[in-house]
């Protein structure tokens, strides 16, 4: 049929992939970092959106987009761009988990009455990263900027709007909207009252269009699809569907799965996002994942995580009775914000470096298995688990994960699945516009090349390790999950 492009505008760079519309094969790619010369006195959480356009132009250089018929845009989530009545930015974009907004998050919870009230209203509890919280911070800290704010966009909305030449119509998608804190994935509608609660007045919000709809066409005839947030684009690029979960191993961890319904979670542990296909992506996060491994490597005087993995492989499942509760930074799942890590089971024979190394890997993975169980407990089916992040390549992770998670584990080869997901969305919108694809069924692209790991004979040992971890957690933090 032709070729399409997918654009991943992350916090630090722009990556573009050009793909075959039929198979999804990556034909060529471009990359450029965002310009780093921030104005004097600005914070890392304040970014001029023009920087994203500059790196986009650089990444697309050298005729990269020649022959491309449609473009999909994915971008960092939670970046808030306040616009004035003329469509100009009121101030730099507020990006990332902005610590300045932590007080504002608590304010908003109090203003609506409880965490439960927020979970019921929009499927998530305000945190420092969410646009609704940044609006509250803006109203309190920069009242003049708040007063001038007439419209709100997120990063992918703004980039799509710019590519289309700043038309009167501004759009977003379900995935991006579901992370704002003022759109409900359960009802598919905005809550303008929550914008007013946060900002002090109403603001124009972008139209939420369907997963296979086009946001518009450029004067040159290039179709621009709806765009979406980075999480939804990565899930779409990986090709996950019902029965699949994704466990991401960063400094902190996250577990998400595809589900047919939005989940309202009274505890606030589940963030109810929408995906890029018309389904839902409930997400549970942990504060401690790879930071647990890094801390253990430092404690043992090891230079890197590869060395820690090598040492852990000299131990056996259960780490000779050592159990590490990895709540080093407090924890969000379970909700233990003031907790510290706990190491139990110390005996003379277990006091060896290899057993502590093994306990660190098992503690991290058991913490993520607890997050998986939060989703399973709400009826989310998990038959296979995609494991993402550089730490997923470590032998100690691969040896323990299938039996601790109790499911098949898939470790995809490294690739920019976010950009690939954006390209797949572009191919979908292009096919629908030409009448060759169904708006309810995305194009069937080749799945990610991956290693597949089965629990096999290790399952019983892994479940025993889980039980040991759960017993220590229940004893140390009784009823943490109740």
CSV table of C-alpha atoms in Angstrom, one decimal, residues 29-427:
chain,number,residue,atom,x,y,z
A,29,UNK,CA,14.6,6.0,11.0
A,30,UNK,CA,15.7,9.4,12.3
A,31,UNK,CA,16.7,10.7,15.7
A,32,UNK,CA,17.6,14.1,17.3
A,33,UNK,CA,17.9,15.2,20.9
A,34,UNK,CA,15.8,18.2,22.1
A,35,UNK,CA,17.9,21.4,22.3
A,36,UNK,CA,19.3,21.7,25.8
A,37,UNK,CA,20.1,25.4,26.1
A,38,UNK,CA,17.3,26.2,28.6
A,39,UNK,CA,16.8,29.9,29.4
A,40,UNK,CA,18.6,31.2,32.5
A,41,UNK,CA,16.7,30.5,35.8
A,42,UNK,CA,14.2,28.0,34.3
A,43,UNK,CA,13.4,24.6,35.9
A,44,UNK,CA,13.8,21.2,34.2
A,45,UNK,CA,10.0,20.9,34.5
A,46,UNK,CA,9.5,24.1,32.4
A,47,UNK,CA,10.1,23.4,28.7
A,48,UNK,CA,9.5,25.6,25.6
A,49,UNK,CA,7.4,23.4,23.3
A,50,UNK,CA,9.3,24.9,20.3
A,51,UNK,CA,12.2,22.6,21.4
A,52,UNK,CA,10.1,19.6,20.4
A,53,UNK,CA,9.4,21.1,16.9
A,54,UNK,CA,13.1,21.9,16.4
A,55,UNK,CA,14.2,18.3,17.2
A,56,UNK,CA,11.3,17.0,15.1
A,57,UNK,CA,12.6,19.0,12.1
A,58,UNK,CA,16.2,17.7,12.7
A,59,UNK,CA,15.1,14.1,13.1
A,60,UNK,CA,13.1,14.3,9.8
A,61,UNK,CA,16.1,15.8,7.9
A,62,UNK,CA,17.7,14.2,4.9
A,63,UNK,CA,14.5,13.3,3.1
A,64,UNK,CA,13.4,10.8,5.8
A,65,UNK,CA,9.7,11.5,5.2
A,66,UNK,CA,9.9,11.3,1.4
A,67,UNK,CA,6.9,9.3,0.1
A,68,UNK,CA,5.3,9.1,3.5
A,69,UNK,CA,1.5,9.2,3.2
A,70,UNK,CA,0.5,9.5,6.9
A,71,UNK,CA,2.1,10.4,10.2
A,72,UNK,CA,1.2,9.3,13.8
A,73,UNK,CA,2.4,11.3,16.8
A,74,UNK,CA,3.1,10.0,20.2
A,75,UNK,CA,4.7,12.1,23.0
A,76,UNK,CA,5.5,12.2,26.6
A,77,UNK,CA,2.5,12.1,28.8
A,78,UNK,CA,1.4,14.7,31.4
A,79,UNK,CA,3.1,17.7,29.6
A,80,UNK,CA,0.6,20.6,29.9
A,81,UNK,CA,0.6,23.4,27.5
A,82,UNK,CA,-1.6,26.4,28.5
A,83,UNK,CA,-2.6,28.6,25.6
A,84,UNK,CA,-4.1,32.1,25.5
A,85,UNK,CA,-7.1,33.1,23.5
A,86,UNK,CA,-4.9,33.6,20.4
A,87,UNK,CA,-3.4,30.1,20.7
A,88,UNK,CA,0.0,31.3,22.0
A,89,UNK,CA,1.7,29.6,24.9
A,90,UNK,CA,1.0,31.5,28.1
A,91,UNK,CA,4.2,30.1,29.7
A,92,UNK,CA,6.6,27.2,29.1
A,93,UNK,CA,5.0,23.7,29.1
A,94,UNK,CA,4.9,22.0,32.5
A,95,UNK,CA,6.3,18.5,32.1
A,96,UNK,CA,7.1,15.4,34.1
A,97,UNK,CA,6.4,14.7,37.7
A,98,UNK,CA,6.7,18.3,39.0
A,99,UNK,CA,7.6,18.3,42.7
A,100,UNK,CA,6.2,21.8,42.9
A,101,UNK,CA,2.8,20.4,42.4
A,102,UNK,CA,2.8,17.9,45.3
A,103,UNK,CA,0.9,20.3,47.6
A,104,UNK,CA,-1.5,21.1,44.8
A,105,UNK,CA,-2.3,17.3,44.4
A,106,UNK,CA,-3.2,17.1,48.1
A,107,UNK,CA,-5.3,20.3,47.8
A,108,UNK,CA,-7.3,18.8,44.9
A,109,UNK,CA,-8.0,15.5,46.8
A,110,UNK,CA,-9.3,17.6,49.8
A,111,UNK,CA,-11.3,19.9,47.5
A,112,UNK,CA,-13.2,16.9,45.9
A,113,UNK,CA,-13.5,15.2,49.3
A,114,UNK,CA,-11.3,12.0,49.0
A,115,UNK,CA,-9.1,9.9,46.9
A,116,UNK,CA,-12.1,7.6,46.3
A,117,UNK,CA,-14.1,10.6,44.9
A,118,UNK,CA,-11.4,11.2,42.3
A,119,UNK,CA,-11.1,7.5,41.4
A,120,UNK,CA,-14.9,7.4,40.8
A,121,UNK,CA,-14.9,10.7,38.8
A,122,UNK,CA,-12.0,10.1,36.4
A,123,UNK,CA,-10.4,6.8,37.2
A,124,UNK,CA,-7.2,8.2,38.9
A,125,UNK,CA,-6.1,10.1,42.0
A,126,UNK,CA,-4.3,13.4,41.4
A,127,UNK,CA,-0.5,13.1,41.6
A,128,UNK,CA,2.3,15.6,41.0
A,129,UNK,CA,2.5,14.7,37.3
A,130,UNK,CA,-1.1,15.1,36.1
A,131,UNK,CA,-2.2,18.1,34.1
A,132,UNK,CA,-5.2,18.7,36.5
A,133,UNK,CA,-2.6,19.1,39.4
A,134,UNK,CA,-0.4,21.4,37.4
A,135,UNK,CA,-3.5,23.6,36.7
A,136,UNK,CA,-4.0,23.9,40.5
A,137,UNK,CA,-0.3,24.8,41.0
A,138,UNK,CA,-0.6,27.4,38.2
A,139,UNK,CA,-3.7,29.0,39.7
A,140,UNK,CA,-2.0,29.2,43.1
A,141,UNK,CA,1.6,30.1,42.1
A,142,UNK,CA,1.2,32.1,38.8
A,143,UNK,CA,-2.4,33.6,39.0
A,144,UNK,CA,-1.7,35.9,36.1
A,145,UNK,CA,-0.7,33.0,33.8
A,146,UNK,CA,-3.7,31.1,35.0
A,147,UNK,CA,-6.0,34.0,34.3
A,148,UNK,CA,-4.7,34.2,30.7
A,149,UNK,CA,-5.1,30.5,30.1
A,150,UNK,CA,-8.0,30.0,27.6
A,151,UNK,CA,-7.2,26.5,26.2
A,152,UNK,CA,-5.3,23.4,27.3
A,153,UNK,CA,-3.3,20.9,25.2
A,154,UNK,CA,-0.9,18.1,26.0
A,155,UNK,CA,2.4,17.4,24.1
A,156,UNK,CA,1.0,15.1,21.4
A,157,UNK,CA,-2.1,17.4,20.9
A,158,UNK,CA,0.1,20.4,20.5
A,159,UNK,CA,2.5,18.7,18.0
A,160,UNK,CA,-0.5,17.4,15.9
A,161,UNK,CA,-2.0,20.9,15.9
A,162,UNK,CA,1.3,22.4,14.8
A,163,UNK,CA,1.8,19.9,12.0
A,164,UNK,CA,-1.7,20.7,10.7
A,165,UNK,CA,-0.9,24.4,10.6
A,166,UNK,CA,-2.7,25.4,13.9
A,167,UNK,CA,-6.3,24.9,12.6
A,168,UNK,CA,-9.3,26.2,14.6
A,169,UNK,CA,-10.1,22.5,15.5
A,170,UNK,CA,-7.9,21.1,18.2
A,171,UNK,CA,-8.0,17.3,18.8
A,172,UNK,CA,-6.7,14.6,21.2
A,173,UNK,CA,-7.3,10.9,21.7
A,174,UNK,CA,-8.8,8.8,24.4
A,175,UNK,CA,-5.4,7.6,25.6
A,176,UNK,CA,-3.9,11.1,26.1
A,177,UNK,CA,-7.2,12.4,27.6
A,178,UNK,CA,-7.4,9.6,30.1
A,179,UNK,CA,-4.2,10.8,31.8
A,180,UNK,CA,-5.3,14.4,32.4
A,181,UNK,CA,-7.3,14.0,35.5
A,182,UNK,CA,-10.3,15.8,33.9
A,183,UNK,CA,-11.5,13.1,31.4
A,184,UNK,CA,-13.1,9.9,32.4
A,185,UNK,CA,-12.2,6.7,30.5
A,186,UNK,CA,-15.3,5.1,32.0
A,187,UNK,CA,-17.8,7.6,30.6
A,188,UNK,CA,-15.7,8.9,27.7
A,189,UNK,CA,-16.4,12.5,28.7
A,190,UNK,CA,-14.6,15.5,30.1
A,191,UNK,CA,-15.2,16.8,33.6
A,192,UNK,CA,-15.1,20.6,33.0
A,193,UNK,CA,-16.0,21.1,36.6
A,194,UNK,CA,-12.7,19.6,37.6
A,195,UNK,CA,-10.8,22.0,35.3
A,196,UNK,CA,-12.6,24.8,37.0
A,197,UNK,CA,-11.9,23.4,40.5
A,198,UNK,CA,-8.2,23.3,39.6
A,199,UNK,CA,-7.7,26.4,37.4
A,200,UNK,CA,-10.5,28.7,38.8
A,201,UNK,CA,-12.3,29.0,35.5
A,202,UNK,CA,-13.2,27.0,32.4
A,203,UNK,CA,-10.8,26.5,29.5
A,204,UNK,CA,-11.2,25.1,25.9
A,205,UNK,CA,-10.4,21.4,25.8
A,206,UNK,CA,-9.4,19.5,22.6
A,207,UNK,CA,-12.0,17.3,20.9
A,208,UNK,CA,-11.5,13.6,21.7
A,209,UNK,CA,-11.5,11.7,18.4
A,210,UNK,CA,-11.6,7.9,17.8
A,211,UNK,CA,-8.6,5.6,17.6
A,212,UNK,CA,-8.8,5.2,13.8
A,213,UNK,CA,-9.9,8.8,13.0
A,214,UNK,CA,-7.6,11.3,11.4
A,215,UNK,CA,-6.9,14.7,13.1
A,216,UNK,CA,-6.7,16.2,9.6
A,217,UNK,CA,-4.6,16.5,6.5
A,218,UNK,CA,-1.8,19.0,5.8
A,219,UNK,CA,-2.0,21.3,2.8
A,220,UNK,CA,0.5,18.9,1.1
A,221,UNK,CA,-2.0,16.1,1.5
A,222,UNK,CA,-0.2,14.3,4.4
A,223,UNK,CA,-2.7,12.6,6.7
A,224,UNK,CA,-2.1,13.1,10.5
A,225,UNK,CA,-3.7,10.5,12.7
A,226,UNK,CA,-5.2,11.2,16.2
A,227,UNK,CA,-1.9,10.7,18.1
A,228,UNK,CA,-1.6,9.3,21.6
A,229,UNK,CA,0.5,9.2,24.8
A,230,UNK,CA,3.7,7.3,24.9
A,231,UNK,CA,2.3,4.5,27.1
A,232,UNK,CA,-0.6,3.8,24.8
A,233,UNK,CA,1.7,4.0,21.7
A,234,UNK,CA,4.2,1.5,23.2
A,235,UNK,CA,1.4,-0.9,24.0
A,236,UNK,CA,0.1,-0.6,20.4
A,237,UNK,CA,3.6,-1.0,18.9
A,238,UNK,CA,4.1,-4.2,20.9
A,239,UNK,CA,0.8,-5.5,19.7
A,240,UNK,CA,-0.6,-6.4,23.1
A,241,UNK,CA,-4.2,-7.5,23.4
A,242,UNK,CA,-6.6,-9.1,25.9
A,243,UNK,CA,-4.8,-11.5,28.2
A,244,UNK,CA,-1.5,-9.6,27.9
A,245,UNK,CA,0.2,-7.5,30.6
A,246,UNK,CA,3.3,-5.3,30.3
A,247,UNK,CA,5.8,-5.0,33.2
A,248,UNK,CA,8.2,-2.1,32.8
A,249,UNK,CA,11.4,-2.2,34.8
A,250,UNK,CA,12.6,1.4,35.3
A,251,UNK,CA,14.0,2.9,38.6
A,252,UNK,CA,10.3,2.5,39.6
A,253,UNK,CA,8.1,-0.1,38.0
A,254,UNK,CA,4.7,-0.2,36.3
A,255,UNK,CA,2.3,-3.0,35.4
A,256,UNK,CA,-0.4,-2.5,32.8
A,257,UNK,CA,-2.8,-4.8,31.0
A,258,UNK,CA,-5.5,-4.6,28.3
A,259,UNK,CA,-9.0,-4.8,29.6
A,260,UNK,CA,-12.5,-4.4,28.0
A,261,UNK,CA,-13.8,-2.0,30.8
A,262,UNK,CA,-12.5,1.0,32.7
A,263,UNK,CA,-11.7,0.1,36.3
A,264,UNK,CA,-12.7,2.5,39.0
A,265,UNK,CA,-10.5,1.7,42.0
A,266,UNK,CA,-11.4,3.1,45.4
A,267,UNK,CA,-7.9,2.5,46.8
A,268,UNK,CA,-6.4,4.6,44.1
A,269,UNK,CA,-3.8,1.9,43.3
A,270,UNK,CA,-5.1,1.5,39.8
A,271,UNK,CA,-4.9,4.3,37.3
A,272,UNK,CA,-7.7,3.7,34.7
A,273,UNK,CA,-6.3,4.8,31.3
A,274,UNK,CA,-7.7,4.3,27.9
A,275,UNK,CA,-5.6,2.7,25.2
A,276,UNK,CA,-5.1,3.5,21.5
A,277,UNK,CA,-7.5,0.9,20.2
A,278,UNK,CA,-10.8,1.6,22.0
A,279,UNK,CA,-10.0,-0.7,24.9
A,280,UNK,CA,-8.7,0.2,28.4
A,281,UNK,CA,-5.2,0.1,30.0
A,282,UNK,CA,-5.4,-0.2,33.8
A,283,UNK,CA,-2.0,0.7,35.2
A,284,UNK,CA,-0.5,-0.1,38.7
A,285,UNK,CA,2.9,1.5,39.6
A,286,UNK,CA,5.5,0.6,42.2
A,287,UNK,CA,8.1,3.1,43.4
A,288,UNK,CA,10.9,0.5,43.7
A,289,UNK,CA,12.1,-1.6,40.8
A,290,UNK,CA,15.6,-1.2,39.4
A,291,UNK,CA,16.6,1.2,42.2
A,292,UNK,CA,16.4,-1.8,44.5
A,293,UNK,CA,19.0,-3.6,42.3
A,294,UNK,CA,21.2,-0.5,42.1
A,295,UNK,CA,21.2,0.0,45.9
A,296,UNK,CA,22.1,-3.6,46.4
A,297,UNK,CA,24.9,-3.5,43.9
A,298,UNK,CA,26.3,-0.4,45.7
A,299,UNK,CA,26.0,-2.1,49.1
A,300,UNK,CA,27.9,-5.1,47.8
A,301,UNK,CA,30.6,-3.0,46.1
A,302,UNK,CA,29.6,-4.2,42.6
A,303,UNK,CA,30.3,-2.0,39.5
A,304,UNK,CA,27.0,-2.7,37.6
A,305,UNK,CA,23.8,-4.7,37.4
A,306,UNK,CA,25.4,-7.3,35.2
A,307,UNK,CA,27.7,-8.2,38.1
A,308,UNK,CA,24.8,-8.3,40.5
A,309,UNK,CA,22.9,-10.7,38.2
A,310,UNK,CA,26.0,-12.9,37.9
A,311,UNK,CA,26.3,-13.1,41.7
A,312,UNK,CA,22.6,-13.8,42.2
A,313,UNK,CA,22.8,-16.7,39.8
A,314,UNK,CA,25.2,-18.4,42.3
A,315,UNK,CA,22.3,-18.6,44.8
A,316,UNK,CA,19.1,-20.6,44.5
A,317,UNK,CA,15.4,-19.8,44.5
A,318,UNK,CA,14.4,-18.4,48.0
A,319,UNK,CA,17.9,-17.0,48.6
A,320,UNK,CA,18.5,-19.3,51.6
A,321,UNK,CA,15.6,-17.8,53.4
A,322,UNK,CA,16.5,-14.1,52.9
A,323,UNK,CA,13.5,-11.9,52.0
A,324,UNK,CA,13.9,-8.3,51.0
A,325,UNK,CA,10.8,-6.0,51.1
A,326,UNK,CA,12.1,-3.4,48.6
A,327,UNK,CA,10.2,-0.4,49.9
A,328,UNK,CA,13.3,1.8,49.8
A,329,UNK,CA,11.5,5.0,48.8
A,330,UNK,CA,8.3,4.2,50.6
A,331,UNK,CA,5.8,2.4,48.3
A,332,UNK,CA,2.7,3.2,46.3
A,333,UNK,CA,1.6,-0.4,45.8
A,334,UNK,CA,0.8,-1.2,48.6
A,335,UNK,CA,0.2,2.4,49.8
A,336,UNK,CA,3.0,2.7,52.3
A,337,UNK,CA,4.5,6.2,51.6
A,338,UNK,CA,6.6,6.3,54.8
A,339,UNK,CA,7.9,2.7,54.8
A,340,UNK,CA,11.5,1.7,54.5
A,341,UNK,CA,13.0,-1.5,53.1
A,342,UNK,CA,13.1,-4.7,55.3
A,343,UNK,CA,15.6,-7.6,55.1
A,344,UNK,CA,14.6,-10.7,57.1
A,345,UNK,CA,15.7,-14.3,57.4
A,346,UNK,CA,19.3,-13.6,58.3
A,347,UNK,CA,21.1,-16.7,59.5
A,348,UNK,CA,24.8,-17.5,59.6
A,349,UNK,CA,24.5,-19.6,56.4
A,350,UNK,CA,22.4,-17.0,54.5
A,351,UNK,CA,24.8,-14.1,55.2
A,352,UNK,CA,26.6,-14.3,51.9
A,353,UNK,CA,26.7,-11.8,49.0
A,354,UNK,CA,25.1,-14.1,46.5
A,355,UNK,CA,22.0,-14.7,48.7
A,356,UNK,CA,21.5,-10.9,49.2
A,357,UNK,CA,21.9,-10.4,45.5
A,358,UNK,CA,19.2,-13.1,44.8
A,359,UNK,CA,16.9,-11.6,47.5
A,360,UNK,CA,17.1,-8.2,45.7
A,361,UNK,CA,16.0,-9.7,42.4
A,362,UNK,CA,13.2,-11.7,44.1
A,363,UNK,CA,12.1,-8.8,46.2
A,364,UNK,CA,11.8,-6.5,43.2
A,365,UNK,CA,9.9,-9.1,41.1
A,366,UNK,CA,7.6,-10.0,44.0
A,367,UNK,CA,6.8,-6.3,44.4
A,368,UNK,CA,5.8,-6.2,40.8
A,369,UNK,CA,3.9,-9.5,41.2
A,370,UNK,CA,1.9,-7.9,44.0
A,371,UNK,CA,1.0,-5.1,41.5
A,372,UNK,CA,0.0,-7.8,38.9
A,373,UNK,CA,-2.3,-9.3,41.6
A,374,UNK,CA,-4.0,-6.0,42.1
A,375,UNK,CA,-5.1,-6.2,38.5
A,376,UNK,CA,-5.9,-9.9,38.6
A,377,UNK,CA,-8.0,-9.3,41.7
A,378,UNK,CA,-10.2,-7.0,39.7
A,379,UNK,CA,-10.9,-9.6,37.0
A,380,UNK,CA,-8.1,-8.6,34.6
A,381,UNK,CA,-6.9,-11.7,32.7
A,382,UNK,CA,-3.1,-12.2,32.5
A,383,UNK,CA,-1.9,-15.1,30.4
A,384,UNK,CA,1.4,-13.7,29.2
A,385,UNK,CA,3.6,-10.8,30.4
A,386,UNK,CA,5.8,-8.6,28.3
A,387,UNK,CA,8.9,-7.5,30.2
A,388,UNK,CA,10.4,-4.2,29.2
A,389,UNK,CA,13.5,-2.2,30.1
A,390,UNK,CA,17.3,-2.9,30.0
A,391,UNK,CA,17.0,-4.9,33.3
A,392,UNK,CA,14.7,-7.4,31.5
A,393,UNK,CA,17.8,-8.7,29.7
A,394,UNK,CA,19.6,-9.7,32.9
A,395,UNK,CA,19.9,-13.5,33.4
A,396,UNK,CA,18.7,-13.3,37.1
A,397,UNK,CA,15.5,-11.4,36.0
A,398,UNK,CA,14.8,-13.9,33.3
A,399,UNK,CA,15.5,-16.9,35.5
A,400,UNK,CA,13.1,-15.8,38.3
A,401,UNK,CA,10.3,-13.8,36.5
A,402,UNK,CA,8.2,-16.6,34.9
A,403,UNK,CA,7.9,-18.7,38.1
A,404,UNK,CA,7.3,-15.6,40.3
A,405,UNK,CA,4.7,-14.1,38.0
A,406,UNK,CA,3.1,-17.5,37.3
A,407,UNK,CA,2.8,-16.9,33.6
A,408,UNK,CA,4.7,-17.0,30.2
A,409,UNK,CA,7.2,-14.1,30.0
A,410,UNK,CA,8.0,-12.4,26.7
A,411,UNK,CA,11.2,-10.3,26.5
A,412,UNK,CA,10.9,-8.2,23.2
A,413,UNK,CA,14.1,-7.2,21.4
A,414,UNK,CA,14.9,-3.6,22.0
A,415,UNK,CA,13.2,-1.3,19.6
A,416,UNK,CA,11.3,2.0,19.7
A,417,UNK,CA,7.9,0.5,20.2
A,418,UNK,CA,6.4,3.9,21.0
A,419,UNK,CA,7.3,5.3,17.5
A,420,UNK,CA,6.2,2.0,15.9
A,421,UNK,CA,2.9,2.2,17.7
A,422,UNK,CA,2.4,5.8,16.4
A,423,UNK,CA,3.2,4.6,12.8
A,424,UNK,CA,0.7,1.7,13.2
A,425,UNK,CA,-1.9,4.3,14.2
A,426,UNK,CA,-1.1,6.3,11.1
A,427,UNK,CA,-1.5,3.2,8.9
